[in-house]
Short mmCIF file of C-alpha atoms and ligand atoms in Angstrom, two decimals:
data_model
loop_
_atom_site.label_atom_id
_atom_site.label_comp_id
_atom_site.label_asym_id
_atom_site.label_seq_id
_atom_site.Cartn_x
_atom_site.Cartn_y
_atom_site.Cartn_z
CA UNK A 1 139.16 190.43 88.12
CA UNK A 2 141.07 188.38 90.86
CA UNK A 3 144.11 187.18 88.50
CA UNK A 4 146.51 185.16 90.68
CA UNK A 5 147.54 181.78 89.31
CA UNK A 6 146.10 179.14 91.59
CA UNK A 7 149.45 176.89 92.66
CA UNK A 8 150.59 176.31 96.39
CA UNK A 9 150.96 179.42 98.65
CA UNK A 10 153.27 179.38 101.48
CA UNK A 11 151.39 179.26 104.63
CA UNK A 12 150.89 182.92 105.77
CA UNK A 13 152.38 184.02 108.76
CA UNK A 14 149.77 185.44 111.29
CA UNK A 15 150.28 187.07 114.44
CA UNK A 16 148.02 188.00 117.21
CA UNK A 17 145.39 190.16 116.91
CA UNK A 18 143.42 192.91 118.65
CA UNK A 19 139.91 194.26 118.60
CA UNK A 20 139.37 196.54 115.63
CA UNK A 21 137.38 199.65 116.85
CA UNK A 22 137.07 203.21 116.12
CA UNK A 23 139.68 202.85 113.42
CA UNK A 24 142.11 201.48 115.83
CA UNK A 25 143.59 198.33 117.35
CA UNK A 26 142.92 197.48 120.85
CA UNK A 27 143.23 194.84 123.45
CA UNK A 28 140.00 193.95 125.07
CA UNK A 29 139.00 195.27 128.33
CA UNK A 30 139.28 191.99 130.05
CA UNK A 31 142.69 191.34 128.67
CA UNK A 32 141.37 187.73 127.63
CA UNK A 33 141.88 185.96 123.81
CA UNK A 34 141.22 182.79 122.52
CA UNK A 35 143.17 180.84 120.24
CA UNK A 36 142.38 180.40 116.66
CA UNK A 37 143.28 176.99 115.00
CA UNK A 38 144.59 175.32 111.64
CA UNK A 39 141.75 172.76 110.70
CA UNK A 40 144.32 171.29 108.98
CA UNK A 41 146.83 170.39 111.32
CA UNK A 42 144.62 171.28 114.32
CA UNK A 43 147.93 173.60 115.73
CA UNK A 44 146.86 176.73 117.21
CA UNK A 45 147.23 179.63 114.87
CA UNK A 46 147.79 182.60 116.92
CA UNK A 47 145.37 184.27 120.14
CA UNK A 48 142.69 186.44 119.24
CA UNK A 49 141.41 189.02 121.96
CA UNK A 50 137.98 188.09 122.78
CA UNK A 51 135.21 190.86 123.62
CA UNK A 52 133.00 190.60 125.90
CA UNK A 53 130.42 192.96 126.88
CA UNK A 54 132.34 196.10 127.94
CA UNK A 55 134.08 195.89 124.62
CA UNK A 56 130.88 195.44 122.53
CA UNK A 57 129.44 198.67 124.24
CA UNK A 58 132.51 200.34 123.43
CA UNK A 59 132.36 199.49 119.78
CA UNK A 60 128.48 200.06 119.84
CA UNK A 61 129.18 203.62 121.12
CA UNK A 62 131.58 204.38 118.77
CA UNK A 63 129.46 203.24 116.00
CA UNK A 64 126.75 205.92 116.77
CA UNK A 65 129.00 208.48 117.61
CA UNK A 66 130.20 207.48 113.82
CA UNK A 67 126.57 207.45 112.80
CA UNK A 68 125.28 210.65 114.02
CA UNK A 69 128.31 213.10 113.95
CA UNK A 70 131.75 213.55 111.96
CA UNK A 71 131.68 212.99 108.23
CA UNK A 72 130.18 209.90 107.28
CA UNK A 73 126.33 211.16 107.80
CA UNK A 74 127.61 214.30 105.89
CA UNK A 75 129.19 212.66 102.92
CA UNK A 76 127.31 212.08 99.82
CA UNK A 77 126.34 209.09 99.01
CA UNK A 78 128.29 208.83 95.74
CA UNK A 79 131.17 209.06 98.29
CA UNK A 80 130.09 206.27 99.76
CA UNK A 81 129.77 204.44 96.70
CA UNK A 82 133.45 205.41 95.62
CA UNK A 83 134.91 204.39 99.31
CA UNK A 84 132.91 200.31 98.71
CA UNK A 85 134.84 200.77 95.03
CA UNK A 86 138.01 201.71 96.50
CA UNK A 87 137.52 198.93 98.79
CA UNK A 88 136.57 196.39 96.44
CA UNK A 89 139.68 197.62 94.19
CA UNK A 90 141.77 196.63 97.59
CA UNK A 91 140.39 193.28 97.65
CA UNK A 92 141.42 192.35 94.45
CA UNK A 93 145.04 193.60 94.61
CA UNK A 94 145.74 191.74 97.80
CA UNK A 95 143.32 188.35 96.67
CA UNK A 96 146.57 186.19 96.80
CA UNK A 97 147.18 186.98 100.74
CA UNK A 98 143.74 187.04 101.75
CA UNK A 99 142.77 183.43 99.83
CA UNK A 100 145.91 182.13 101.54
CA UNK A 101 144.57 183.34 105.10
CA UNK A 102 141.09 182.37 104.04
CA UNK A 103 142.27 178.84 103.29
CA UNK A 104 144.96 178.90 106.15
CA UNK A 105 142.18 179.42 109.20
CA UNK A 106 138.84 177.96 107.69
CA UNK A 107 140.37 175.29 105.49
CA UNK A 108 138.92 175.96 101.93
CA UNK A 109 141.06 174.94 99.05
CA UNK A 110 142.85 178.08 97.77
CA UNK A 111 140.78 177.71 94.34
CA UNK A 112 137.94 177.91 96.21
CA UNK A 113 139.06 180.92 98.17
CA UNK A 114 140.03 182.85 95.09
CA UNK A 115 136.39 182.30 93.89
CA UNK A 116 135.31 183.72 97.42
CA UNK A 117 137.77 186.91 96.86
CA UNK A 118 136.33 187.69 93.61
CA UNK A 119 132.68 187.32 95.10
CA UNK A 120 133.38 189.68 97.83
CA UNK A 121 135.08 192.34 95.15
CA UNK A 122 132.14 191.60 93.09
CA UNK A 123 129.76 192.39 96.07
CA UNK A 124 131.51 195.47 97.28
CA UNK A 125 131.34 196.74 93.80
CA UNK A 126 127.77 195.75 93.12
CA UNK A 127 126.34 198.06 96.06
CA UNK A 128 129.21 200.69 95.51
CA UNK A 129 126.89 201.21 92.55
CA UNK A 130 123.80 201.60 94.29
CA UNK A 131 124.78 204.20 97.24
CA UNK A 132 123.63 207.05 95.16
CA UNK A 133 120.50 205.27 93.27
CA UNK A 134 118.51 204.69 96.73
CA UNK A 135 115.57 206.75 96.01
CA UNK A 136 112.34 207.41 97.64
CA UNK A 137 109.07 207.93 95.69
CA UNK A 138 106.38 210.94 95.10
CA UNK A 139 103.35 209.41 96.08
CA UNK A 140 99.70 210.84 94.20
CA UNK A 141 98.41 211.28 98.12
CA UNK A 142 94.56 212.28 98.62
CA UNK A 143 93.91 216.15 99.63
CA UNK A 144 96.15 219.40 98.66
CA UNK A 145 99.31 217.63 99.86
CA UNK A 146 102.32 216.57 98.56
CA UNK A 147 104.11 213.02 100.08
CA UNK A 148 107.07 211.69 99.17
CA UNK A 149 109.21 208.77 100.74
CA UNK A 150 113.01 209.11 101.90
CA UNK A 151 115.30 206.04 102.42
CA UNK A 152 117.40 206.41 105.49
CA UNK A 153 119.60 204.05 107.45
CA UNK A 154 118.15 202.09 110.23
CA UNK A 155 121.23 202.77 112.49
CA UNK A 156 124.03 201.14 113.98
CA UNK A 157 123.68 197.32 112.66
CA UNK A 158 125.30 194.62 114.67
CA UNK A 159 126.50 191.88 111.94
CA UNK A 160 127.18 188.08 113.19
CA UNK A 161 128.24 185.85 110.78
CA UNK A 162 129.69 182.18 109.83
CA UNK A 163 132.91 180.30 109.31
CA UNK A 164 132.38 178.78 106.30
CA UNK A 165 132.50 181.88 104.21
CA UNK A 166 133.85 184.74 106.11
CA UNK A 167 134.73 187.29 104.53
CA UNK A 168 131.82 186.84 101.19
CA UNK A 169 129.58 186.96 104.43
CA UNK A 170 131.30 190.10 105.69
CA UNK A 171 130.58 191.65 102.37
CA UNK A 172 127.01 190.63 102.03
CA UNK A 173 126.38 192.35 104.89
CA UNK A 174 129.15 195.51 104.58
CA UNK A 175 128.19 196.20 100.80
CA UNK A 176 124.21 197.20 101.67
CA UNK A 177 124.71 198.55 104.63
CA UNK A 178 127.29 200.95 103.99
CA UNK A 179 126.17 202.11 100.79
CA UNK A 180 122.68 202.96 102.66
CA UNK A 181 124.77 205.23 105.38
CA UNK A 182 124.32 202.63 108.40
CA UNK A 183 127.79 202.00 110.66
CA UNK A 184 128.60 198.22 111.45
CA UNK A 185 129.99 196.36 114.19
CA UNK A 186 130.90 192.97 112.80
CA UNK A 187 131.57 190.02 114.32
CA UNK A 188 132.97 186.92 112.85
CA UNK A 189 132.51 183.56 114.01
CA UNK A 190 135.02 182.37 116.31
CA UNK A 191 136.45 179.74 114.40
CA UNK A 192 137.64 182.32 111.75
CA UNK A 193 138.63 185.46 113.53
CA UNK A 194 141.49 186.37 110.61
CA UNK A 195 140.51 187.75 107.38
CA UNK A 196 138.17 190.22 108.39
CA UNK A 197 140.46 192.32 110.69
CA UNK A 198 142.89 192.16 107.74
CA UNK A 199 139.86 193.63 105.46
CA UNK A 200 138.91 196.58 108.32
CA UNK A 201 142.44 197.38 108.18
CA UNK A 202 142.26 197.72 103.79
CA UNK A 203 138.78 199.61 104.90
CA UNK A 204 140.44 202.10 106.88
CA UNK A 205 143.08 202.62 104.43
CA UNK A 206 140.40 203.11 101.58
CA UNK A 207 139.34 206.36 103.75
CA UNK A 208 136.18 204.66 105.57
CA UNK A 209 135.73 207.42 108.68
CA UNK A 210 136.78 205.80 112.21
CA UNK A 211 133.60 204.51 113.77
CA UNK A 212 131.69 203.74 110.97
CA UNK A 213 133.21 199.91 110.46
CA UNK A 214 134.22 197.63 113.81
CA UNK A 215 135.13 194.24 113.62
CA UNK A 216 134.89 192.37 117.35
CA UNK A 217 136.04 188.83 117.80
CA UNK A 218 134.60 186.42 120.45
CA UNK A 219 131.85 183.68 121.31
CA UNK A 220 128.52 183.56 120.26
CA UNK A 221 127.17 182.98 123.70
CA UNK A 222 128.79 185.97 125.19
CA UNK A 223 130.58 188.56 121.97
CA UNK A 224 127.36 187.99 120.10
CA UNK A 225 124.82 188.01 123.14
CA UNK A 226 125.94 191.01 123.97
CA UNK A 227 125.43 192.56 120.62
CA UNK A 228 122.28 191.58 120.18
CA UNK A 229 121.23 192.92 123.74
CA UNK A 230 122.97 195.88 123.23
CA UNK A 231 120.09 198.90 123.44
CA UNK A 232 122.05 200.44 121.25
CA UNK A 233 122.29 198.43 118.02
CA UNK A 234 118.90 198.72 115.87
CA UNK A 235 119.59 195.80 113.45
CA UNK A 236 121.02 192.19 113.82
CA UNK A 237 121.78 190.56 110.43
CA UNK A 238 123.06 187.22 111.22
CA UNK A 239 124.11 184.52 109.14
CA UNK A 240 124.49 180.58 111.29
CA UNK A 241 122.13 177.84 112.53
CA UNK A 242 118.51 177.79 113.05
CA UNK A 243 118.62 177.39 116.45
CA UNK A 244 120.76 180.19 117.05
CA UNK A 245 118.31 182.62 115.18
CA UNK A 246 115.82 181.49 117.43
CA UNK A 247 117.55 182.71 120.43
CA UNK A 248 118.75 186.02 118.77
CA UNK A 249 115.19 187.09 117.59
CA UNK A 250 114.07 186.25 121.44
CA UNK A 251 116.39 188.22 122.05
CA UNK A 252 116.34 190.94 120.10
CA UNK A 253 112.41 191.51 121.29
CA UNK A 254 113.39 192.87 124.00
CA UNK A 255 114.55 195.99 122.21
CA UNK A 256 112.71 195.61 118.97
CA UNK A 257 115.49 195.21 116.88
CA UNK A 258 115.27 194.47 113.54
CA UNK A 259 116.46 191.22 112.48
CA UNK A 260 117.23 189.13 109.00
CA UNK A 261 118.05 186.03 109.03
CA UNK A 262 119.77 183.89 106.43
CA UNK A 263 120.05 180.32 108.28
CA UNK A 264 120.70 176.67 106.81
CA UNK A 265 118.74 174.34 104.39
CA UNK A 266 118.61 170.48 103.59
CA UNK A 267 118.64 171.49 99.97
CA UNK A 268 116.68 168.73 97.28
CA UNK A 269 118.65 168.25 94.25
CA UNK A 270 116.76 166.51 91.40
CA UNK A 271 117.91 164.49 88.56
CA UNK A 272 115.40 162.99 86.08
CA UNK A 273 116.10 160.37 83.45
CA UNK A 274 116.05 162.98 80.75
CA UNK A 275 118.95 165.17 82.31
CA UNK A 276 122.38 165.89 80.41
CA UNK A 277 123.74 162.79 82.85
CA UNK A 278 127.12 163.84 82.41
CA UNK A 279 126.31 167.10 83.62
CA UNK A 280 124.33 165.87 86.31
CA UNK A 281 126.73 164.23 87.88
CA UNK A 282 129.47 166.87 87.50
CA UNK A 283 126.56 169.38 88.83
CA UNK A 284 125.26 166.83 91.94
CA UNK A 285 128.50 166.27 93.39
CA UNK A 286 129.67 170.07 92.95
CA UNK A 287 126.36 170.31 94.80
CA UNK A 288 127.22 168.52 98.01
CA UNK A 289 131.26 168.62 98.05
CA UNK A 290 131.89 171.90 97.37
CA UNK A 291 133.67 173.27 100.43
CA UNK A 292 133.52 169.95 101.86
CA UNK A 293 129.56 169.98 102.15
CA UNK A 294 129.74 173.33 104.66
CA UNK A 295 127.36 175.31 102.63
CA UNK A 296 124.11 176.33 103.66
CA UNK A 297 122.96 175.46 99.87
CA UNK A 298 124.62 172.08 99.79
CA UNK A 299 122.56 169.96 97.78
CA UNK A 300 122.13 167.07 100.60
CA UNK A 301 119.61 165.62 99.55
CA UNK A 302 120.02 163.82 95.93
CA UNK A 303 116.55 162.55 94.41
CA UNK A 304 117.33 160.42 91.56
CA UNK A 305 114.53 159.24 88.74
CA UNK A 306 114.73 154.80 89.29
CA UNK A 307 115.34 154.53 85.89
CA UNK A 308 119.27 156.44 86.48
CA UNK A 309 119.27 155.69 89.85
CA UNK A 310 121.73 152.76 89.75
CA UNK A 311 123.88 153.98 86.73
CA UNK A 312 124.11 157.61 88.34
CA UNK A 313 124.74 156.40 92.10
CA UNK A 314 127.76 154.05 90.45
CA UNK A 315 129.33 157.29 88.59
CA UNK A 316 129.04 159.62 91.82
CA UNK A 317 130.66 156.74 93.62
CA UNK A 318 133.51 156.61 91.37
CA UNK A 319 134.11 160.01 91.35
CA UNK A 320 134.04 160.45 95.19
CA UNK A 321 137.00 157.61 95.86
CA UNK A 322 139.15 159.89 93.38
CA UNK A 323 138.64 163.00 95.48
CA UNK A 324 141.80 164.60 96.59
CA UNK A 325 141.73 165.29 100.19
CA UNK A 326 144.61 167.65 101.64
CA UNK A 327 146.14 170.40 102.82
CA UNK A 328 144.02 173.51 101.01
CA UNK A 329 147.40 175.38 100.29
CA UNK A 330 148.59 172.32 98.31
CA UNK A 331 148.21 173.24 94.46
CA UNK A 332 145.68 170.19 93.23
CA UNK A 333 143.71 169.66 96.94
CA UNK A 334 139.99 169.25 95.92
CA UNK A 335 138.65 169.38 99.29
CA UNK A 336 140.38 170.71 102.23
CA UNK A 337 139.34 169.83 106.19
CA UNK A 338 135.97 170.60 107.93
CA UNK A 339 136.61 173.22 109.84
CA UNK A 340 136.91 172.46 113.74
CA UNK A 341 136.93 168.85 115.97
CA UNK A 342 133.71 169.91 116.75
CA UNK A 343 131.94 169.38 112.97
CA UNK A 344 134.00 166.49 112.28
CA UNK A 345 132.70 164.64 115.06
CA UNK A 346 129.14 166.37 114.19
CA UNK A 347 129.35 165.08 110.90
CA UNK A 348 130.48 161.42 111.84
CA UNK A 349 128.01 161.26 114.71
CA UNK A 350 125.31 161.42 111.73
CA UNK A 351 127.29 159.04 109.50
CA UNK A 352 126.53 156.18 112.22
CA UNK A 353 123.03 157.38 112.65
CA UNK A 354 122.61 157.04 109.16
CA UNK A 355 123.72 153.49 109.39
CA UNK A 356 121.82 152.39 112.63
CA UNK A 357 118.29 153.99 110.91
CA UNK A 358 118.93 151.46 107.84
CA UNK A 359 120.56 153.75 104.78
CA UNK A 360 123.21 152.15 102.20
CA UNK A 361 127.01 153.49 102.82
CA UNK A 362 128.03 153.33 99.77
CA UNK A 363 131.74 155.14 100.58
CA UNK A 364 133.48 157.23 102.68
CA UNK A 365 131.94 157.70 106.15
CA UNK A 366 135.30 157.82 107.77
CA UNK A 367 137.74 160.67 109.08
CA UNK A 368 141.06 160.49 107.09
CA UNK A 369 144.26 160.56 108.79
CA UNK A 370 144.63 161.39 112.67
CA UNK A 371 145.90 165.21 111.74
CA UNK A 372 143.52 167.73 111.48
CA UNK A 373 139.89 167.34 110.46
CA UNK A 374 139.22 165.98 107.45
CA UNK A 375 136.23 163.41 106.34
CA UNK A 376 136.08 161.43 103.43
CA UNK A 377 133.09 162.32 100.66
CA UNK A 378 130.11 160.17 101.68
CA UNK A 379 127.57 158.23 99.93
CA UNK A 380 124.19 157.12 101.55
CA UNK A 381 121.93 155.42 99.21
CA UNK A 382 118.03 154.24 99.62
CA UNK A 383 117.35 157.09 102.26
CA UNK A 384 113.86 157.13 102.97
CA UNK A 385 112.45 160.73 103.68
CA UNK A 386 112.41 160.81 107.74
CA UNK A 387 115.73 159.20 108.61
CA UNK A 388 117.92 162.29 110.51
CA UNK A 389 120.04 161.88 107.58
CA UNK A 390 117.58 163.31 104.98
CA UNK A 391 115.98 165.91 107.49
CA UNK A 392 118.91 167.82 109.86
CA UNK A 393 121.64 169.98 108.08
CA UNK A 394 125.01 167.49 108.68
CA UNK A 395 126.82 170.53 106.85
CA UNK A 396 129.56 168.33 105.73
CA UNK A 397 130.40 166.04 102.73
CA UNK A 398 127.56 163.73 103.26
CA UNK A 399 124.78 162.96 100.31
CA UNK A 400 121.35 161.31 100.68
CA UNK A 401 119.87 159.50 97.52
CA UNK A 402 116.60 159.44 97.66
CA UNK A 403 114.99 157.43 94.25
CA UNK A 404 111.94 158.60 93.12
CA UNK A 405 109.53 157.77 90.24
CA UNK A 406 107.31 161.18 89.19
CA UNK A 407 107.76 164.81 89.41
CA UNK A 408 104.35 165.68 91.18
CA UNK A 409 105.78 163.11 94.19
CA UNK A 410 109.21 164.70 94.44
CA UNK A 411 107.96 168.20 94.44
CA UNK A 412 106.07 167.42 97.31
CA UNK A 413 108.97 165.35 98.99
CA UNK A 414 110.80 168.36 97.96
CA UNK A 415 109.12 170.41 100.54
CA UNK A 416 109.19 168.07 103.18
CA UNK A 417 111.61 169.43 105.55
CA UNK A 418 111.45 172.77 107.21
CA UNK A 419 114.01 174.33 105.56
CA UNK A 420 113.76 176.09 102.02
CA UNK A 421 116.97 177.69 101.22
CA UNK A 422 117.64 176.34 98.02
CA UNK A 423 116.55 173.47 95.33
CA UNK A 424 117.71 172.35 91.96
CA UNK A 425 116.58 170.56 89.14
CA UNK A 426 118.44 168.58 86.34
CA UNK A 427 115.65 168.24 83.53
CA UNK A 428 115.91 168.86 79.45
CA UNK A 429 111.69 169.33 79.70
CA UNK A 430 111.15 172.67 79.86
CA UNK A 431 107.81 172.13 81.35
CA UNK A 432 109.20 169.72 84.37
CA UNK A 433 111.54 172.54 85.22
CA UNK A 434 108.91 175.47 85.43
CA UNK A 435 106.52 173.27 87.36
CA UNK A 436 109.35 172.47 89.82
CA UNK A 437 110.46 176.05 89.81
CA UNK A 438 107.16 177.35 90.50
CA UNK A 439 106.11 174.87 93.14
CA UNK A 440 108.97 173.72 94.95
CA UNK A 441 109.41 175.83 98.19
CA UNK A 442 113.11 177.26 98.16
CA UNK A 443 114.48 181.01 97.84
CA UNK A 444 116.98 179.90 94.95
CA UNK A 445 115.74 177.71 92.30
CA UNK A 446 118.42 176.18 89.90
CA UNK A 447 117.97 174.54 86.74
CA UNK A 448 120.56 172.42 84.99
CA UNK A 449 123.14 174.48 87.06
CA UNK A 450 123.86 174.29 91.16
CA UNK A 451 125.75 177.02 93.47
CA UNK A 452 124.96 179.88 91.32
CA UNK A 453 125.13 182.48 93.34
CA UNK A 454 125.98 186.44 92.09
CA UNK A 455 125.57 189.86 94.01
CA UNK A 456 123.30 191.00 91.90
CA UNK A 457 120.34 188.31 92.87
CA UNK A 458 118.39 188.27 95.65
CA UNK A 459 119.43 185.30 98.15
CA UNK A 460 117.53 183.89 101.35
CA UNK A 461 115.33 181.13 102.37
CA UNK A 462 111.27 179.88 102.75
CA UNK A 463 110.23 178.75 105.91
CA UNK A 464 112.88 177.75 108.33
CA UNK A 465 115.63 178.98 106.35
CA UNK A 466 115.24 182.43 107.13
CA UNK A 467 114.05 185.96 106.90
CA UNK A 468 114.45 188.84 104.35
CA UNK A 469 116.88 188.58 101.25
CA UNK A 470 120.75 189.41 100.95
CA UNK A 471 122.10 190.21 97.65
CA UNK A 472 120.60 192.02 94.89
CA UNK A 473 118.52 195.35 95.44
CA UNK A 474 116.17 193.61 97.86
CA UNK A 475 118.80 194.18 100.65
CA UNK A 476 118.68 197.40 100.59
CA UNK A 477 115.12 197.29 101.96
CA UNK A 478 116.35 195.96 104.87
CA UNK A 479 119.16 198.07 105.32
CA UNK A 480 116.62 201.43 105.40
CA UNK A 481 114.02 202.80 106.94
CA UNK A 482 111.30 204.04 105.43
CA UNK A 483 110.38 207.88 105.70
CA UNK A 484 107.04 209.67 104.76
CA UNK A 485 107.11 213.53 104.41
CA UNK A 486 103.57 215.21 103.78
CA UNK A 487 103.96 218.96 102.81
CA UNK A 488 100.69 220.82 103.38
CA UNK A 489 100.40 222.91 99.83
CA UNK A 490 97.57 225.47 101.73
CA UNK A 491 95.52 227.01 99.63
CA UNK A 492 97.33 226.72 96.33
CA UNK A 493 95.32 225.57 93.72
CA UNK A 494 95.45 221.44 93.64
CA UNK A 495 95.77 221.29 89.74
CA UNK A 496 96.88 224.64 89.26
P1 ADP B 1 127.56 177.06 113.59
O1 ADP B 1 126.90 176.12 114.16
O2 ADP B 1 127.40 176.81 112.38
O3 ADP B 1 128.94 177.48 114.20
P2 ADP B 1 126.01 179.42 114.90
O4 ADP B 1 124.73 179.95 114.32
O5 ADP B 1 126.74 178.60 115.96
O6 ADP B 1 126.46 178.30 113.65
O7 ADP B 1 127.43 180.48 114.40
C1 ADP B 1 127.34 181.56 113.89
C2 ADP B 1 127.85 182.87 114.46
O8 ADP B 1 126.50 183.06 115.49
C3 ADP B 1 128.82 182.98 114.62
O9 ADP B 1 129.63 184.25 114.81
C4 ADP B 1 128.55 182.35 116.66
O10 ADP B 1 130.09 183.01 117.20
C5 ADP B 1 127.30 183.31 116.64
N1 ADP B 1 126.12 182.94 118.00
C6 ADP B 1 126.45 181.60 118.18
N2 ADP B 1 125.55 181.55 119.32
C7 ADP B 1 125.12 183.18 119.59
C8 ADP B 1 124.17 183.54 120.41
N3 ADP B 1 123.84 182.96 121.50
N4 ADP B 1 124.19 184.79 120.35
C9 ADP B 1 124.19 185.67 119.15
N5 ADP B 1 125.23 185.05 118.58
C10 ADP B 1 125.84 183.52 118.39
#
């Protein structure tokens, strides 16, 4: 268990960073680097080597070599599992330092980063357990043949991840990929390059063979695009924006790469009048403001039954006004900065748009201070389904309240966006809960809870929220190729 007390953490010291390829640190071929920023201050933390197509090629060739020769393809599946278990232990051992570095670079509170580290360890351990349980089947084929299936690694996997959960997304991608015997080239988001490099170093110390894990940083349009286009990459696993996924899917078509996508959401969070209101207020608050709204599952469309609408909104506003924003490394901070100036400006742009389109701004909507990228918890009331703030993923601490009258009506309205990642309902009526769970178009449905995500449970989206599933047994399918082997049993008697 991650067991450090969550107090204040001193800001970790960071040095300039290189690429991690084939178990070694290296500068980029061009010698270029880019600054990474502390979002709480706007100051540069360090320079990070920037990979271009030449470096991507080197990383992919290294990953291919490790896939096809050397210790990795020879290793017993159980031993691959042991490496993942060892890495999980190392993440727990270093949780305090990793959490502080995560908070420094992406702005999430130290408590939230600790939560992530436990999630990282859980995920690596869960998939460590799977490594020697990925099985084929024997099939009762017609004729005098023996047919069976093998599940084999897809190959070299390019993994492109976002900035909101840098290490957790790494674990969701590395866990199943490595358990199934693939090799990986990971590209973290350009905003948050630091922690993945540190965990790559830990993986090296744990004994993962050189070249199995490679981490290269850089910008999406350059480094990410080169990884997607590279003919030596067999699969791209991507988490990020839906518009980026469309670009990747088109680019991946040239080499017919396998792709899996975990994308955005505009998740409906429905509160019925019969709900436990204390729990629902706390749950709705957590649903939208966890990590400053920078979650793909954020409960950003809050449907409230008209009978409790006024009281519920008043309680939510009172809580929002009390929220403590500040340095994510300080004890007691409840909300850190948004990840970047770009994100902050985008959020403030939506606040303007919401007001122009006629929604009622009840609280928040402004930048806090003039240093770092802090935005007040924001509540819009009486939002209409077709307003931009009810349709677009804002990825910030902005909730749209939409009153409703009946369950049938709210299910239909809940389904009226392009997204389908998550949904929740708060009610004591079991019939309503099951009806909603069955009819809402979302990959995850929560009843009387929110943001409960676990390594063991499949996660992904309906509609434009994604393709494929991560976590649970479901992820293994996306990291293996299924091979059918059929053996002629010759003249042997079929039932003999
Ligand atoms: P966000 O808008 O939240 O930053 P993005 O989808 O732009 O989401 O970024 C998620 C990840 O996708 C990042 O690692 C980013 O560098 C990468 N990325 C962005 N554009 C491309 C692209 N054209 N090809 C490949 N990867 C990309």
